[in-house]
Amino acid sequence: MTTARTRTVDDPKAGSLLRGWRKLRGLSQLELALRADSSARHISFIETGRSTPSRSMVLHLAEHLDVPVRERNALLMAAGHAPSYPETSLTAPEMTTLRAGLDQLLTAYEPFPALVMNGMYDVVAANKGVGMLLDGVAGHLLRPPLNAMRLTLHPEGLAPRIRNLGEWRAHLLERMDRQATLRSSDALRGLYEEVAAYPAPDDIRSGPDGRPEAPTDLQEKAVHPFALPLRIEAGGRVLSFVSTATTFNTPMDVTVSELAVETFLPADPETAAALRAAH
């Protein structure tokens, strides 16, 4: 579990950090003040350092700015307060019940694939359904920490077997880009740039903003109009999945706040039958 560190003169000021989050969310000082039941004058004083926000005020503004739990600790320390949220390792005794619950969830979802990822898309737990998709993946991609984005998009990973790689790649990169921006995470931005540089399928076009843009597959959308499927070759056939991502409500720990459970639901009866037969 982490503990509070001593603030140094090189630390950023709380006001400048809050201003950065406000601008990232596209809010004016007045708009933030109205949301937080404060005044634009008070917000201005905090951002310029003329007023030091109390602990409760930092957390109040962070809530209205949708600041991630990890960065709320950084805001508190920048304002001279102790962190509010611990960061507990998943292997710690305190996490025993949580780990057991996640394992039970993953097992109950078999034979369909399901996994748990942290904030950097590192896989911290997975069920047997995931294992059946990994045949042929290069060994270096399977060494811990196994990263779901590298595993999926690397040319020695799942990418060669993904039938709709153009669309799925565009979906994953857009998801990573959005998360890196929402969290203001340099580490996640670095991962995004790494996997975005992996070879892309020839049918990907470059959009007006330079980001990858997948071609429209009208036939695929007609078959799966409700969500974009992942279509992947495995066990001598093409399996089709739609995915969901689940996070914890109101997390009180940094580690828990960044966990996501990703489940892959069969998108057609043939995929469901193939998975049950292989189980």
Protein backbone atom coordinates (compact mmCIF):
# COMPACT_ATOMS: atom_id res chain seq x y z
CA MET A 1 0.00 0.00 0.00
CA THR A 2 1.32 3.44 -0.87
CA THR A 3 1.86 6.18 1.66
CA ALA A 4 1.94 9.93 1.40
CA ARG A 5 5.14 11.47 0.18
CA THR A 6 6.67 14.78 1.20
CA ARG A 7 5.87 17.65 -1.09
CA THR A 8 8.89 19.37 -2.67
CA VAL A 9 9.39 22.77 -4.24
CA ASP A 10 9.40 21.12 -7.68
CA ASP A 11 5.88 19.76 -7.27
CA PRO A 12 3.18 21.38 -9.42
CA LYS A 13 0.76 23.68 -7.66
CA ALA A 14 -2.77 22.46 -7.04
CA GLY A 15 -4.19 25.48 -8.84
CA SER A 16 -2.33 24.80 -12.07
CA LEU A 17 -3.30 21.13 -11.96
CA LEU A 18 -6.96 22.00 -11.45
CA ARG A 19 -6.78 24.52 -14.28
CA GLY A 20 -5.35 21.82 -16.53
CA TRP A 21 -8.17 19.41 -15.71
CA ARG A 22 -10.77 22.16 -16.19
CA LYS A 23 -9.42 23.01 -19.64
CA LEU A 24 -9.16 19.33 -20.54
CA ARG A 25 -12.86 18.98 -19.76
CA GLY A 26 -13.66 22.07 -21.84
CA LEU A 27 -15.15 24.10 -18.99
CA SER A 28 -14.85 27.79 -18.20
CA GLN A 29 -14.25 28.95 -14.64
CA LEU A 30 -17.88 30.04 -14.46
CA GLU A 31 -19.17 26.70 -15.71
CA LEU A 32 -17.09 24.83 -13.14
CA ALA A 33 -18.21 27.21 -10.40
CA LEU A 34 -21.87 26.63 -11.26
CA ARG A 35 -21.40 22.86 -11.21
CA ALA A 36 -19.52 22.95 -7.92
CA ASP A 37 -21.83 25.48 -6.25
CA SER A 38 -18.95 27.94 -5.92
CA SER A 39 -18.04 31.23 -7.59
CA ALA A 40 -15.89 32.01 -10.61
CA ARG A 41 -13.88 34.36 -8.36
CA HIS A 42 -13.08 31.54 -5.94
CA ILE A 43 -12.11 29.18 -8.77
CA SER A 44 -9.86 31.89 -10.19
CA PHE A 45 -8.18 32.44 -6.83
CA ILE A 46 -7.50 28.71 -6.47
CA GLU A 47 -6.07 28.40 -9.98
CA THR A 48 -3.77 31.40 -9.59
CA GLY A 49 -2.59 30.32 -6.16
CA ARG A 50 -4.13 33.25 -4.32
CA SER A 51 -6.24 30.77 -2.36
CA THR A 52 -5.21 27.31 -1.13
CA PRO A 53 -8.11 24.88 -1.47
CA SER A 54 -9.13 22.80 1.51
CA ARG A 55 -9.04 19.03 1.33
CA SER A 56 -12.80 18.85 0.87
CA MET A 57 -12.71 21.51 -1.85
CA VAL A 58 -10.04 19.64 -3.80
CA LEU A 59 -12.10 16.46 -3.72
CA HIS A 60 -15.28 18.40 -4.53
CA LEU A 61 -13.76 20.00 -7.63
CA ALA A 62 -12.11 16.74 -8.66
CA GLU A 63 -15.49 15.03 -8.55
CA HIS A 64 -17.06 17.63 -10.84
CA LEU A 65 -14.07 17.48 -13.20
CA ASP A 66 -14.24 13.67 -13.33
CA VAL A 67 -10.59 13.44 -12.29
CA PRO A 68 -9.37 9.81 -12.05
CA VAL A 69 -8.78 8.50 -8.54
CA ARG A 70 -4.99 8.28 -9.00
CA GLU A 71 -4.83 11.95 -10.04
CA ARG A 72 -7.05 13.02 -7.14
CA ASN A 73 -4.25 11.92 -4.84
CA ALA A 74 -1.82 14.05 -6.87
CA LEU A 75 -4.13 17.07 -6.51
CA LEU A 76 -4.38 16.57 -2.76
CA MET A 77 -0.62 16.33 -2.33
CA ALA A 78 -0.07 19.39 -4.52
CA ALA A 79 -2.39 21.29 -2.17
CA GLY A 80 -0.44 20.10 0.87
CA HIS A 81 -2.87 17.39 1.96
CA ALA A 82 -2.34 13.67 2.46
CA PRO A 83 -3.62 11.30 -0.25
CA SER A 84 -7.16 10.12 0.24
CA TYR A 85 -7.04 6.87 -1.71
CA PRO A 86 -4.67 3.95 -1.02
CA GLU A 87 -3.09 1.97 -3.85
CA THR A 88 -3.20 -1.65 -2.79
CA SER A 89 -1.54 -4.46 -4.71
CA LEU A 90 -3.92 -7.11 -5.99
CA THR A 91 -1.72 -9.69 -4.25
CA ALA A 92 -2.17 -8.06 -0.83
CA PRO A 93 -4.23 -9.90 1.82
CA GLU A 94 -6.74 -7.04 1.81
CA MET A 95 -7.61 -7.93 -1.78
CA THR A 96 -8.38 -11.59 -1.11
CA THR A 97 -12.16 -11.16 -1.30
CA LEU A 98 -11.93 -9.02 -4.42
CA ARG A 99 -9.63 -11.50 -6.17
CA ALA A 100 -11.93 -14.38 -5.24
CA GLY A 101 -14.94 -12.52 -6.62
CA LEU A 102 -13.18 -11.74 -9.89
CA ASP A 103 -12.01 -15.34 -10.26
CA GLN A 104 -15.53 -16.57 -9.63
CA LEU A 105 -16.88 -14.17 -12.26
CA LEU A 106 -14.33 -15.24 -14.87
CA THR A 107 -14.93 -18.94 -14.21
CA ALA A 108 -18.69 -18.53 -14.39
CA TYR A 109 -18.36 -16.91 -17.81
CA GLU A 110 -16.60 -19.94 -19.32
CA PRO A 111 -16.50 -21.24 -21.97
CA PHE A 112 -16.74 -17.68 -23.29
CA PRO A 113 -13.57 -15.53 -23.02
CA ALA A 114 -13.25 -13.02 -20.17
CA LEU A 115 -10.33 -11.20 -18.60
CA VAL A 116 -9.45 -8.47 -16.11
CA MET A 117 -7.14 -5.58 -17.10
CA ASN A 118 -5.53 -2.74 -15.20
CA GLY A 119 -5.30 0.87 -16.35
CA MET A 120 -2.45 0.07 -18.77
CA TYR A 121 -4.39 -2.81 -20.36
CA ASP A 122 -2.13 -5.37 -18.65
CA VAL A 123 -4.03 -8.62 -18.08
CA VAL A 124 -4.16 -9.45 -14.37
CA ALA A 125 -6.54 -12.42 -14.65
CA ALA A 126 -8.15 -14.43 -17.44
CA ASN A 127 -10.29 -17.54 -17.88
CA LYS A 128 -9.81 -20.63 -20.03
CA GLY A 129 -11.88 -19.12 -22.82
CA VAL A 130 -9.12 -16.59 -23.46
CA GLY A 131 -6.52 -19.36 -23.67
CA MET A 132 -8.13 -20.97 -26.70
CA LEU A 133 -7.60 -17.76 -28.69
CA LEU A 134 -3.85 -17.59 -28.04
CA ASP A 135 -2.67 -20.42 -30.27
CA GLY A 136 0.21 -19.25 -32.47
CA VAL A 137 0.94 -16.05 -30.52
CA ALA A 138 4.67 -15.31 -30.19
CA GLY A 139 6.13 -16.23 -26.82
CA HIS A 140 7.49 -12.76 -26.08
CA LEU A 141 3.94 -11.37 -26.17
CA LEU A 142 2.80 -13.92 -23.58
CA ARG A 143 5.45 -13.09 -21.00
CA PRO A 144 4.16 -11.13 -17.96
CA PRO A 145 2.89 -8.56 -17.90
CA LEU A 146 0.73 -9.70 -20.79
CA ASN A 147 -0.65 -6.56 -22.44
CA ALA A 148 -4.02 -6.89 -24.18
CA MET A 149 -3.35 -4.14 -26.75
CA ARG A 150 0.08 -5.46 -27.75
CA LEU A 151 -1.28 -9.01 -27.83
CA THR A 152 -4.16 -8.01 -30.11
CA LEU A 153 -2.50 -5.62 -32.57
CA HIS A 154 1.09 -6.89 -32.80
CA PRO A 155 1.83 -8.65 -36.12
CA GLU A 156 3.03 -11.68 -34.12
CA GLY A 157 -0.05 -11.61 -31.92
CA LEU A 158 -3.72 -12.01 -32.75
CA ALA A 159 -3.71 -9.47 -35.59
CA PRO A 160 -3.04 -11.90 -38.47
CA ARG A 161 -6.07 -13.97 -37.45
CA ILE A 162 -8.52 -11.09 -36.98
CA ARG A 163 -10.72 -11.07 -40.08
CA ASN A 164 -11.94 -7.50 -39.59
CA LEU A 165 -8.62 -6.12 -38.33
CA GLY A 166 -9.14 -2.72 -39.94
CA GLU A 167 -12.32 -2.01 -38.02
CA TRP A 168 -11.18 -3.66 -34.77
CA ARG A 169 -7.85 -1.83 -34.83
CA ALA A 170 -9.58 1.52 -35.35
CA HIS A 171 -11.94 0.73 -32.45
CA LEU A 172 -9.10 -0.17 -30.06
CA LEU A 173 -6.97 2.85 -30.98
CA GLU A 174 -9.92 5.21 -30.54
CA ARG A 175 -10.61 3.63 -27.14
CA MET A 176 -7.00 4.04 -26.03
CA ASP A 177 -6.79 7.60 -27.32
CA ARG A 178 -9.95 8.54 -25.42
CA GLN A 179 -8.73 6.94 -22.20
CA ALA A 180 -5.29 8.56 -22.45
CA THR A 181 -6.97 11.95 -22.83
CA LEU A 182 -9.54 11.43 -20.06
CA ARG A 183 -6.83 10.28 -17.64
CA SER A 184 -4.17 12.70 -18.89
CA SER A 185 -1.81 9.72 -18.81
CA ASP A 186 1.63 9.96 -20.43
CA ALA A 187 2.18 6.22 -19.92
CA LEU A 188 -1.05 5.32 -21.67
CA ARG A 189 -0.29 7.82 -24.43
CA GLY A 190 3.06 6.08 -24.92
CA LEU A 191 1.36 2.69 -25.23
CA TYR A 192 -1.08 4.15 -27.75
CA GLU A 193 1.76 5.50 -29.89
CA GLU A 194 3.55 2.15 -29.73
CA VAL A 195 0.65 0.00 -30.89
CA ALA A 196 -0.53 2.60 -33.42
CA ALA A 197 2.86 2.20 -35.11
CA TYR A 198 2.35 -1.54 -35.64
CA PRO A 199 1.72 -2.51 -39.28
CA ALA A 200 -1.84 -1.84 -40.33
CA PRO A 201 -3.95 -3.73 -42.89
CA ASP A 202 -3.87 -2.30 -46.40
CA ASP A 203 -7.57 -1.40 -46.38
CA ILE A 204 -7.18 1.18 -43.58
CA ARG A 205 -7.52 4.72 -44.88
CA SER A 206 -6.19 7.80 -43.16
CA GLY A 207 -8.94 10.10 -41.93
CA PRO A 208 -8.82 13.92 -42.22
CA ASP A 209 -7.19 14.19 -38.78
CA GLY A 210 -4.53 11.60 -39.60
CA ARG A 211 -6.04 8.91 -37.40
CA PRO A 212 -6.83 5.46 -38.77
CA GLU A 213 -10.23 5.09 -40.33
CA ALA A 214 -11.66 1.66 -41.08
CA PRO A 215 -13.72 1.04 -44.22
CA THR A 216 -17.45 0.52 -43.84
CA ASP A 217 -18.52 -3.10 -44.15
CA LEU A 218 -22.24 -2.94 -44.87
CA GLN A 219 -22.65 -6.70 -44.93
CA GLU A 220 -21.02 -7.06 -41.49
CA LYS A 221 -23.22 -4.31 -40.07
CA ALA A 222 -26.28 -6.02 -41.48
CA VAL A 223 -25.35 -9.25 -39.70
CA HIS A 224 -24.38 -7.51 -36.41
CA PRO A 225 -26.28 -4.20 -36.34
CA PHE A 226 -26.09 -3.82 -32.56
CA ALA A 227 -22.30 -3.70 -31.99
CA LEU A 228 -19.00 -4.06 -33.81
CA PRO A 229 -17.90 -7.71 -33.60
CA LEU A 230 -14.42 -9.15 -33.22
CA ARG A 231 -14.12 -11.82 -35.92
CA ILE A 232 -11.12 -14.05 -35.31
CA GLU A 233 -9.88 -17.36 -36.66
CA ALA A 234 -9.43 -19.98 -33.95
CA GLY A 235 -9.58 -23.76 -33.96
CA GLY A 236 -10.03 -23.92 -37.73
CA ARG A 237 -13.10 -21.67 -37.83
CA VAL A 238 -14.03 -18.01 -37.59
CA LEU A 239 -15.45 -17.00 -34.21
CA SER A 240 -17.44 -13.80 -33.76
CA PHE A 241 -17.73 -11.86 -30.49
CA VAL A 242 -19.10 -8.61 -29.15
CA SER A 243 -17.29 -7.24 -26.11
CA THR A 244 -18.31 -5.40 -22.96
CA ALA A 245 -16.14 -3.59 -20.40
CA THR A 246 -17.21 -3.34 -16.75
CA THR A 247 -15.66 -1.16 -14.05
CA PHE A 248 -16.29 -0.77 -10.31
CA ASN A 249 -18.76 1.80 -9.06
CA THR A 250 -17.36 4.46 -6.69
CA PRO A 251 -13.93 2.86 -6.16
CA MET A 252 -12.05 3.87 -3.01
CA ASP A 253 -8.68 2.44 -4.03
CA VAL A 254 -6.44 3.47 -6.94
CA THR A 255 -5.86 -0.11 -8.06
CA VAL A 256 -9.55 -0.97 -8.03
CA SER A 257 -10.47 2.24 -9.85
CA GLU A 258 -8.35 1.21 -12.83
CA LEU A 259 -9.56 -2.39 -13.15
CA ALA A 260 -11.85 -3.36 -16.01
CA VAL A 261 -13.52 -6.71 -16.67
CA GLU A 262 -13.69 -7.41 -20.42
CA THR A 263 -16.12 -10.11 -21.52
CA PHE A 264 -16.62 -11.50 -25.02
CA LEU A 265 -20.15 -12.59 -25.83
CA PRO A 266 -20.71 -14.88 -28.83
CA ALA A 267 -22.25 -12.83 -31.61
CA ASP A 268 -23.84 -15.82 -33.36
CA PRO A 269 -25.07 -19.32 -32.50
CA GLU A 270 -22.17 -20.95 -34.38
CA THR A 271 -19.57 -19.27 -32.14
CA ALA A 272 -21.45 -20.21 -28.98
CA ALA A 273 -21.71 -23.83 -30.11
CA ALA A 274 -18.01 -24.02 -31.05
CA LEU A 275 -16.92 -22.70 -27.66
CA ARG A 276 -19.19 -25.09 -25.76
CA ALA A 277 -17.92 -28.01 -27.82
CA ALA A 278 -14.30 -27.11 -27.10
CA HIS A 279 -14.90 -26.62 -23.35
